[in-house]
Amino acid sequence: MMKRMPKLNPKGWDEMFSDKGVRSSYRQVLQTLQNHNSENLKQKQKQAADFFMNQGITFTVYSDKNEGIERIFPFDIIPRIITQKDWNEVESGITQRLRALNLFLEDVYNDQLIIKEGIIPAALIASCPHYIQEVHGIKLPHNIHVHIAGLDLIRGAKGEFYVLEDNLRCPSGVSYMLENREITKKIFPEMFTSNDVSMVANYPMIFHNILVSLSPRSISNPNVVLLTPGIYNSAYYEHTFLARQMGIPLVEGRDLVVNNSKVYMKTTSGLRQVDVIYRRLDDEYLDPLVFKPDSTLGVPGLISAYKMGNVALVNAVGNGVADDKAVYAFVPDMIRYYLNEEPILKNVPTYQMENIDERELVFADMGNMVVKETNGSGGYGMIMGNKAAEKELEDAKIAIAANPRNFIAQPIIQLSTVPCLIDGELKLRHVDLRPYALCGPNGVEIVPGGLTRVALTEGSLVVNSSQGGGSKDTWIVK
């Protein structure tokens, strides 16, 4: 039997324990854990690590010297549980948000009414490096710009959900969500079957159906491919996994060619026209004739074929303007403007560094702020004020003053905690949640679960895998 129970976290919301004891949704899980001794649980943790190793489930961390180090994605065997009641709020909030964001992207690349009516400053959009003029006025299938989103959610001190990021370009991690579920079923079959857990395994089928629906040609079996940057990309495992799960070819830029504004895949039996490309390549690498001329990852002429409507790209080109962290602050206004509704899910309060009053407020309280680059990702370039040295904070102020558009600041929110198995004992660690939402002609479909990311270092609030974080299986239970 496990002897030691974790102490409650007095600073925030713990998802297994309340001040009254174990939450009802976790009782069966805790009972299962208590039926195992520490050595047995350590063995299950090793079994999970071996599974990840044997499956080649890895990601790449880049060092200060920009050298890639391949690592197994750390996995904690204790599932993270979210009740159906809480999930209903998450689901409706994400659906609402994505409806508004799709309308914003359609608007900002066409009539720009939200700018003309003064809801969002024109200068904010014009100064966004991911606003792509080349696709202005493009007509997309069903007017959908976001086909897959991986929103990052956190829970605050009272268990309330906040949206931290929207991730509308090439969201990653869905393969870990699916693999986490498989390993949990293997190592805790009795715990899994005794809880009524919602299914996530149909994600590839749902996504594949959406991809097929976007084909510009009305044919029964459109040609859908997954475009990867190649084996040196940090998420290459995921690219191969998803291509295999959906039964579509995995291709690199050199496998495709554009002829007469149509995209073709090179095959042993000749060229075969491509209808839909699920691309895991950032905008700037897609087409050397339009973006980076030295990119060898993309396909010359691809944007021309895209603009002509001869190929669909998933996600759409130019979505990065809605991922800009300075634009993120306006998403609640987008919801009110386009939908005439109040936001269901809150944003984290966000200070615009271009606003002098907000900048001074942040500078006066840097120790309680997290500073982010507006177009950064993966936790790189982020400064946690409560962990930073005085010189680091002063350097940040200088950088912000020199280029305020490039930064936002947010108050540090104490993320919720869940127990993790650390050295055979339950210890509380901070988590976030990345649910995956798919948008097709029939609306938004959200897989009931998602990727729970864990800050494995005690006290850390940084959950990114690139910064040493791990993950958990996420259960939605009635």
Coordinates of C-alpha atoms in Angstrom, one line a residue:
M1 CA 0.0 0.0 0.0
M2 CA 1.1 3.6 -0.6
K3 CA 2.0 5.2 2.6
R4 CA 2.5 8.8 1.9
M5 CA -0.1 11.2 0.8
P6 CA 0.8 14.6 -0.7
K7 CA 0.2 17.8 1.2
L8 CA -2.5 20.1 -0.2
N9 CA -1.3 23.1 -2.2
P10 CA -2.5 26.2 -0.2
K11 CA -1.8 28.6 -3.1
G12 CA -4.1 27.2 -5.7
W13 CA -6.7 24.6 -6.9
D14 CA -5.8 20.9 -6.6
E15 CA -7.8 18.7 -8.8
M16 CA -7.7 15.5 -6.7
F17 CA -8.0 17.0 -3.2
S18 CA -10.2 19.7 -1.8
D19 CA -10.2 21.0 1.8
K20 CA -12.9 18.4 2.5
G21 CA -10.7 15.5 1.2
V22 CA -10.6 13.5 -2.0
R23 CA -12.9 14.8 -4.8
S24 CA -15.5 12.2 -5.8
S25 CA -14.2 12.0 -9.4
Y26 CA -10.9 10.7 -8.1
R27 CA -11.9 8.3 -5.4
Q28 CA -11.7 5.1 -7.5
V29 CA -8.3 6.2 -9.0
L30 CA -6.9 6.9 -5.5
Q31 CA -8.2 3.5 -4.3
T32 CA -6.4 1.7 -7.2
L33 CA -3.2 3.6 -6.4
Q34 CA -3.4 2.7 -2.7
N35 CA -3.8 -1.0 -3.6
H36 CA -0.3 -0.9 -5.1
N37 CA 3.0 -0.5 -3.2
S38 CA 5.6 2.1 -4.2
E39 CA 7.8 -0.5 -6.0
N40 CA 4.8 -1.7 -8.0
L41 CA 4.0 1.8 -9.1
K42 CA 7.6 2.5 -10.0
Q43 CA 7.5 -0.6 -12.2
K44 CA 4.4 0.7 -14.0
Q45 CA 6.1 4.0 -14.5
K46 CA 9.1 2.1 -16.0
Q47 CA 6.7 0.1 -18.2
A48 CA 5.3 3.3 -19.6
A49 CA 8.7 4.7 -20.3
D50 CA 9.7 1.5 -22.0
F51 CA 6.6 1.7 -24.2
F52 CA 7.4 5.2 -25.2
M53 CA 11.0 4.2 -26.0
N54 CA 10.0 1.2 -28.0
Q55 CA 7.4 3.2 -30.0
G56 CA 9.9 5.9 -30.7
I57 CA 7.7 8.5 -29.1
T58 CA 10.2 11.3 -28.8
F59 CA 10.6 15.1 -29.3
T60 CA 13.6 17.3 -29.8
V61 CA 14.8 19.9 -27.4
Y62 CA 17.1 22.6 -28.8
S63 CA 20.0 23.7 -26.6
D64 CA 21.6 27.2 -26.4
K65 CA 23.9 26.1 -29.2
N66 CA 20.9 25.2 -31.3
E67 CA 21.8 21.5 -31.2
G68 CA 18.9 19.1 -31.2
I69 CA 18.7 16.6 -28.4
E70 CA 16.1 13.8 -28.9
R71 CA 14.2 12.8 -25.7
I72 CA 11.5 10.5 -24.7
F73 CA 8.4 12.5 -23.8
P74 CA 8.0 12.1 -20.0
F75 CA 4.7 10.5 -19.0
D76 CA 3.1 10.4 -15.6
I77 CA 0.9 7.3 -15.1
I78 CA -1.7 9.0 -12.8
P79 CA -4.6 10.2 -15.1
R80 CA -5.9 13.8 -14.8
I81 CA -9.7 13.7 -14.4
I82 CA -12.1 16.4 -15.5
T83 CA -15.8 16.0 -14.8
Q84 CA -18.4 16.1 -17.5
K85 CA -19.9 19.2 -16.0
D86 CA -16.6 21.1 -16.2
W87 CA -16.0 19.7 -19.7
N88 CA -19.4 21.0 -20.9
E89 CA -18.2 24.5 -20.1
V90 CA -14.8 23.9 -21.8
E91 CA -16.6 22.5 -24.9
S92 CA -19.1 25.3 -25.3
G93 CA -16.4 28.0 -24.6
I94 CA -14.0 26.6 -27.2
T95 CA -16.7 26.3 -29.8
Q96 CA -17.8 29.9 -29.2
R97 CA -14.2 31.1 -29.4
L98 CA -13.4 29.2 -32.6
R99 CA -16.5 30.5 -34.3
A100 CA -15.4 34.0 -33.5
L101 CA -11.8 33.4 -34.5
N102 CA -12.8 31.9 -37.9
L103 CA -15.0 35.0 -38.5
F104 CA -12.1 37.3 -37.6
L105 CA -9.7 35.6 -40.0
E106 CA -12.3 35.7 -42.8
D107 CA -12.9 39.4 -42.1
V108 CA -9.3 40.5 -41.6
Y109 CA -8.3 38.9 -45.0
N110 CA -11.3 40.4 -46.7
D111 CA -13.5 43.4 -45.7
Q112 CA -11.7 44.2 -42.4
L113 CA -14.9 45.5 -40.8
I114 CA -13.6 44.9 -37.3
I115 CA -10.7 47.3 -38.1
K116 CA -12.9 49.9 -39.8
E117 CA -15.3 49.9 -36.9
G118 CA -12.4 50.5 -34.4
I119 CA -12.7 47.3 -32.5
I120 CA -9.0 46.3 -33.2
P121 CA -6.4 48.9 -34.1
A122 CA -5.2 48.8 -37.7
A123 CA -1.6 49.3 -36.7
L124 CA -1.8 46.1 -34.5
I125 CA -2.7 44.0 -37.6
A126 CA -0.3 45.8 -40.0
S127 CA 2.6 45.3 -37.6
C128 CA 2.0 41.6 -37.1
P129 CA 4.7 39.5 -38.8
H130 CA 2.2 36.7 -39.4
Y131 CA -0.3 38.8 -41.3
I132 CA 0.2 37.5 -44.8
Q133 CA -0.8 40.0 -47.5
E134 CA -0.3 37.5 -50.2
V135 CA -3.5 35.6 -49.3
H136 CA -5.7 38.7 -48.9
G137 CA -9.1 38.1 -50.6
I138 CA -8.6 34.4 -51.0
K139 CA -11.8 32.2 -51.1
L140 CA -11.5 29.2 -48.8
P141 CA -13.7 26.1 -48.7
H142 CA -16.7 26.8 -46.4
N143 CA -14.8 30.0 -45.3
I144 CA -13.0 27.9 -42.7
H145 CA -9.5 29.1 -41.8
V146 CA -9.0 27.1 -38.6
H147 CA -9.5 23.3 -39.2
I148 CA -7.6 22.2 -36.1
A149 CA -6.9 24.2 -33.0
G150 CA -5.0 23.2 -29.9
L151 CA -6.1 25.7 -27.2
D152 CA -4.0 25.9 -24.1
L153 CA -6.2 26.1 -21.0
I154 CA -5.3 26.6 -17.3
R155 CA -7.3 26.5 -14.1
G156 CA -7.0 29.4 -11.7
A157 CA -7.1 29.5 -7.9
K158 CA -10.8 28.7 -7.7
G159 CA -10.8 26.0 -10.5
E160 CA -12.0 28.4 -13.1
F161 CA -10.7 27.9 -16.7
Y162 CA -8.7 30.5 -18.6
V163 CA -7.5 30.4 -22.2
L164 CA -3.8 31.0 -22.4
E165 CA -3.2 30.5 -26.1
D166 CA -5.3 29.6 -29.2
N167 CA -2.7 27.8 -31.3
L168 CA -4.3 28.1 -34.8
R169 CA -1.3 27.4 -37.0
C170 CA 0.2 23.9 -36.7
P171 CA -0.8 22.8 -33.2
S172 CA 1.2 19.7 -32.0
G173 CA 0.8 17.0 -29.4
V174 CA -2.3 15.1 -30.5
S175 CA -0.3 11.9 -31.0
Y176 CA 0.8 12.1 -27.3
M177 CA -2.9 12.4 -26.3
L178 CA -3.7 9.2 -28.3
E179 CA -0.6 7.3 -27.1
N180 CA -1.1 8.3 -23.5
R181 CA -4.5 6.7 -23.6
E182 CA -3.2 3.5 -25.0
I183 CA -0.5 3.1 -22.4
T184 CA -2.9 3.9 -19.5
K185 CA -5.2 1.2 -20.7
K186 CA -2.3 -1.2 -20.7
I187 CA -0.9 -0.5 -17.3
F188 CA -4.1 0.2 -15.4
P189 CA -6.8 -1.8 -17.2
E190 CA -8.9 -2.3 -14.0
M191 CA -8.8 1.4 -13.2
F192 CA -9.7 2.4 -16.8
T193 CA -12.7 0.0 -17.0
S194 CA -14.1 1.0 -13.6
N195 CA -14.4 4.6 -14.7
D196 CA -16.7 5.8 -17.5
V197 CA -14.0 7.5 -19.6
S198 CA -14.9 9.3 -22.8
M199 CA -13.2 8.0 -26.0
V200 CA -10.5 9.9 -27.9
A201 CA -9.4 7.2 -30.3
N202 CA -11.8 8.4 -33.1
Y203 CA -9.8 11.6 -33.5
P204 CA -7.9 10.5 -36.7
M205 CA -11.2 9.4 -38.4
I206 CA -13.0 12.7 -37.6
F207 CA -10.0 14.7 -38.8
H208 CA -9.6 12.6 -42.0
N209 CA -13.3 13.2 -42.8
I210 CA -12.8 16.9 -42.5
L211 CA -9.7 16.8 -44.7
V212 CA -11.6 14.9 -47.4
S213 CA -14.5 17.4 -47.2
L214 CA -12.2 20.2 -48.2
S215 CA -11.3 18.8 -51.6
P216 CA -11.7 21.3 -54.5
R217 CA -12.5 18.4 -56.8
S218 CA -15.9 16.6 -56.5
I219 CA -14.5 13.1 -56.5
S220 CA -15.2 10.1 -54.3
N221 CA -11.6 9.6 -53.2
P222 CA -9.7 12.9 -53.0
N223 CA -5.9 12.7 -52.6
V224 CA -5.0 13.9 -49.1
V225 CA -1.3 14.1 -47.9
L226 CA 0.5 15.2 -44.8
L227 CA 3.4 17.6 -45.6
T228 CA 6.3 17.3 -43.1
P229 CA 9.6 19.3 -42.9
G230 CA 11.3 15.9 -42.5
I231 CA 13.1 13.7 -40.0
Y232 CA 14.9 16.6 -38.2
N233 CA 11.7 18.3 -37.1
S234 CA 11.0 18.1 -33.4
A235 CA 7.5 16.7 -34.0
Y236 CA 8.4 14.2 -36.8
Y237 CA 7.2 11.3 -34.7
E238 CA 3.8 12.9 -34.6
H239 CA 3.8 13.4 -38.4
T240 CA 4.5 9.8 -39.1
F241 CA 1.9 8.7 -36.5
L242 CA -0.9 10.8 -37.8
A243 CA -0.2 9.9 -41.5
R244 CA -0.3 6.2 -40.6
Q245 CA -3.5 6.6 -38.4
M246 CA -5.4 8.4 -41.2
G247 CA -4.0 6.2 -44.0
I248 CA -2.6 9.1 -46.0
P249 CA 0.9 9.6 -47.6
L250 CA 3.6 11.4 -45.6
V251 CA 5.4 13.7 -48.0
E252 CA 8.2 16.2 -48.0
G253 CA 8.4 19.3 -50.2
R254 CA 10.6 17.5 -52.7
D255 CA 7.9 14.8 -53.2
L256 CA 5.5 17.5 -54.6
V257 CA 5.5 19.6 -57.8
V258 CA 3.3 22.3 -59.1
N259 CA 2.2 22.3 -62.7
N260 CA -0.4 24.6 -64.3
S261 CA -1.3 25.8 -60.8
K262 CA -2.1 22.3 -59.6
V263 CA -0.2 20.3 -57.1
Y264 CA 1.0 16.8 -57.9
M265 CA 2.7 14.1 -55.9
K266 CA 5.5 12.1 -57.5
T267 CA 4.8 8.4 -57.5
T268 CA 6.4 5.3 -59.1
S269 CA 3.5 5.3 -61.6
G270 CA 3.8 9.0 -62.5
L271 CA 2.3 12.3 -61.1
R272 CA -0.9 12.1 -59.0
Q273 CA -2.9 15.3 -58.3
V274 CA -3.1 16.4 -54.7
D275 CA -6.4 17.9 -53.4
V276 CA -5.7 18.5 -49.7
I277 CA -2.5 19.1 -47.8
Y278 CA -2.4 18.8 -44.0
R279 CA 0.8 20.8 -43.7
R280 CA 3.0 20.7 -40.6
L281 CA 5.2 23.5 -42.0
D282 CA 5.0 27.1 -41.0
D283 CA 3.8 29.7 -43.5
E284 CA 7.2 31.1 -44.3
Y285 CA 8.6 27.8 -45.5
L286 CA 5.7 26.7 -47.7
D287 CA 6.7 28.3 -51.0
P288 CA 10.2 29.8 -51.8
L289 CA 8.7 31.8 -54.6
V290 CA 6.5 33.8 -52.1
F291 CA 8.2 33.5 -48.7
K292 CA 11.8 32.5 -47.8
P293 CA 13.6 32.1 -51.1
D294 CA 16.2 29.8 -49.6
S295 CA 13.6 27.3 -48.1
T296 CA 14.1 23.8 -49.4
L297 CA 11.2 22.5 -47.3
G298 CA 8.3 23.8 -49.3
V299 CA 7.0 23.6 -52.8
P300 CA 7.6 26.3 -55.5
G301 CA 4.3 27.5 -56.8
L302 CA 2.2 26.1 -53.9
I303 CA 0.7 29.5 -53.0
S304 CA -0.3 30.1 -56.6
A305 CA -2.2 26.8 -56.7
Y306 CA -3.7 27.6 -53.3
K307 CA -5.0 31.0 -54.4
M308 CA -6.5 29.5 -57.5
G309 CA -8.5 27.1 -55.3
N310 CA -6.9 24.0 -56.8
V311 CA -5.6 22.7 -53.4
A312 CA -6.7 23.1 -49.8
L313 CA -4.2 23.8 -47.1
V314 CA -4.8 22.8 -43.5
N315 CA -4.6 25.1 -41.5
A316 CA -5.1 28.0 -43.8
V317 CA -2.2 30.3 -44.6
G318 CA -2.1 33.5 -42.5
N319 CA -3.7 32.1 -39.3
G320 CA -0.7 33.4 -37.3
V321 CA -2.2 36.9 -37.1
A322 CA -4.8 35.4 -34.7
D323 CA -2.1 33.6 -32.7
D324 CA -0.2 36.9 -32.0
K325 CA -0.3 37.3 -28.3
A326 CA -1.1 41.0 -28.7
V327 CA -4.1 40.2 -30.8
Y328 CA -5.1 37.4 -28.3
A329 CA -6.1 40.2 -25.9
F330 CA -8.9 41.2 -28.3
V331 CA -10.5 37.8 -28.7
P332 CA -13.2 38.6 -26.1
D333 CA -14.0 41.7 -28.2
M334 CA -14.2 39.5 -31.3
I335 CA -16.7 37.3 -29.6
R336 CA -18.9 40.2 -28.7
Y337 CA -18.5 41.8 -32.1
Y338 CA -19.1 38.8 -34.4
L339 CA -21.4 36.7 -32.2
N340 CA -23.0 39.3 -29.9
E341 CA -22.3 37.0 -27.0
E342 CA -20.3 37.3 -23.8
P343 CA -17.2 35.0 -23.7
I344 CA -17.8 31.7 -21.9
L345 CA -14.0 31.2 -21.2
K346 CA -12.0 34.0 -19.9
N347 CA -8.7 35.3 -21.2
V348 CA -5.8 35.7 -18.9
P349 CA -5.5 39.5 -18.2
T350 CA -3.0 40.8 -20.7
Y351 CA -1.1 44.1 -20.7
Q352 CA -0.1 45.6 -24.0
M353 CA 3.4 47.0 -23.8
E354 CA 2.7 49.6 -26.5
N355 CA 0.3 51.2 -24.0
I356 CA 2.5 53.5 -21.8
D357 CA 0.2 53.3 -18.8
E358 CA 0.0 49.5 -18.9
R359 CA 3.8 49.3 -19.5
E360 CA 4.5 51.4 -16.4
L361 CA 2.1 49.3 -14.3
V362 CA 4.0 46.1 -15.4
F363 CA 7.4 47.7 -14.8
A364 CA 6.4 48.6 -11.3
D365 CA 5.3 45.0 -10.6
M366 CA 7.7 42.8 -12.7
G367 CA 8.2 40.3 -9.9
N368 CA 4.5 39.2 -10.3
M369 CA 4.4 39.2 -14.1
V370 CA 5.2 36.8 -16.9
V371 CA 6.7 38.5 -19.9
K372 CA 6.2 36.9 -23.3
E373 CA 7.2 37.7 -26.9
T374 CA 4.1 38.3 -28.9
N375 CA 5.1 35.7 -31.5
G376 CA 7.2 33.3 -29.4
S377 CA 6.3 29.7 -28.7
G378 CA 7.3 26.6 -26.8
G379 CA 8.2 28.6 -23.7
Y380 CA 11.3 30.1 -25.3
G381 CA 12.0 33.7 -24.5
M382 CA 9.5 33.8 -21.6
I383 CA 10.4 35.5 -18.4
M384 CA 8.8 34.4 -15.1
G385 CA 9.1 37.5 -12.9
N386 CA 9.0 35.5 -9.6
K387 CA 12.0 33.4 -10.8
A388 CA 14.1 35.9 -12.7
A389 CA 17.2 37.6 -11.3
E390 CA 17.2 41.4 -11.0
K391 CA 19.5 41.8 -14.0
E392 CA 17.2 39.7 -16.2
L393 CA 14.2 41.9 -15.2
E394 CA 16.2 45.0 -16.0
D395 CA 17.3 43.6 -19.4
A396 CA 13.7 42.7 -20.1
K397 CA 12.6 46.3 -19.4
I398 CA 15.2 47.6 -21.8
A399 CA 14.1 45.1 -24.5
I400 CA 10.4 46.0 -24.0
A401 CA 11.1 49.8 -24.2
A402 CA 13.1 49.3 -27.4
N403 CA 10.4 47.3 -29.1
P404 CA 7.1 47.3 -27.1
R405 CA 5.0 45.8 -29.9
N406 CA 7.1 42.6 -29.5
F407 CA 6.0 41.9 -25.9
I408 CA 3.0 41.4 -23.7
A409 CA 2.8 40.8 -19.9
Q410 CA 0.4 38.8 -17.8
P411 CA 0.0 38.4 -14.1
I412 CA 1.4 35.1 -12.9
I413 CA -1.5 32.7 -12.3
Q414 CA -1.0 29.9 -9.9
L415 CA -1.9 26.9 -12.1
S416 CA -4.0 24.1 -10.7
T417 CA -2.1 21.0 -9.4
V418 CA -2.6 17.3 -9.8
P419 CA -0.7 14.5 -8.1
C420 CA 2.1 12.9 -10.0
L421 CA 4.2 9.8 -9.2
I422 CA 7.6 11.1 -8.4
D423 CA 10.1 8.6 -7.1
G424 CA 7.3 6.2 -6.0
E425 CA 5.4 8.9 -4.1
L426 CA 2.4 11.2 -4.9
K427 CA 3.5 14.8 -5.3
L428 CA 1.6 17.8 -6.5
R429 CA 2.7 19.4 -9.8
H430 CA 1.2 22.2 -11.9
V431 CA -0.6 21.4 -15.2
D432 CA -2.3 22.9 -18.2
L433 CA -4.6 21.3 -20.7
R434 CA -4.5 21.3 -24.5
P435 CA -7.9 20.1 -25.9
Y436 CA -8.0 19.6 -29.7
A437 CA -10.9 21.1 -31.7
L438 CA -11.7 20.2 -35.3
C439 CA -13.6 22.6 -37.5
G440 CA -15.4 21.3 -40.6
P441 CA -18.5 22.1 -42.7
N442 CA -20.7 20.7 -39.9
G443 CA -19.3 22.9 -37.2
V444 CA -16.8 22.4 -34.3
E445 CA -16.0 18.9 -32.9
I446 CA -13.9 18.7 -29.7
V447 CA -12.3 15.4 -28.8
P448 CA -13.3 14.7 -25.1
G449 CA -9.9 14.8 -23.5
G450 CA -6.7 16.5 -24.7
L451 CA -3.1 16.7 -23.7
T452 CA -2.5 17.5 -20.1
R453 CA 1.0 18.9 -19.8
V454 CA 2.9 18.7 -16.5
A455 CA 5.6 20.9 -15.0
L456 CA 7.6 18.1 -13.5
T457 CA 10.0 20.4 -11.5
E458 CA 8.6 21.2 -8.1
G459 CA 7.1 24.7 -8.0
S460 CA 7.5 25.3 -11.7
L461 CA 4.7 26.8 -13.8
V462 CA 6.3 26.0 -17.1
V463 CA 4.7 22.9 -18.6
N464 CA 6.3 23.0 -22.2
S465 CA 7.9 19.8 -23.2
S466 CA 10.8 21.9 -24.7
Q467 CA 11.4 23.2 -21.1
G468 CA 11.4 19.8 -19.4
G469 CA 7.6 19.2 -19.0
G470 CA 5.8 15.9 -19.3
S471 CA 2.2 14.8 -19.9
K472 CA -0.7 12.8 -18.5
D473 CA -3.7 10.9 -19.9
T474 CA -6.8 13.2 -19.6
W475 CA -10.1 11.6 -18.6
I476 CA -13.5 13.1 -19.1
V477 CA -15.8 11.2 -16.7
K478 CA -19.5 11.5 -16.0

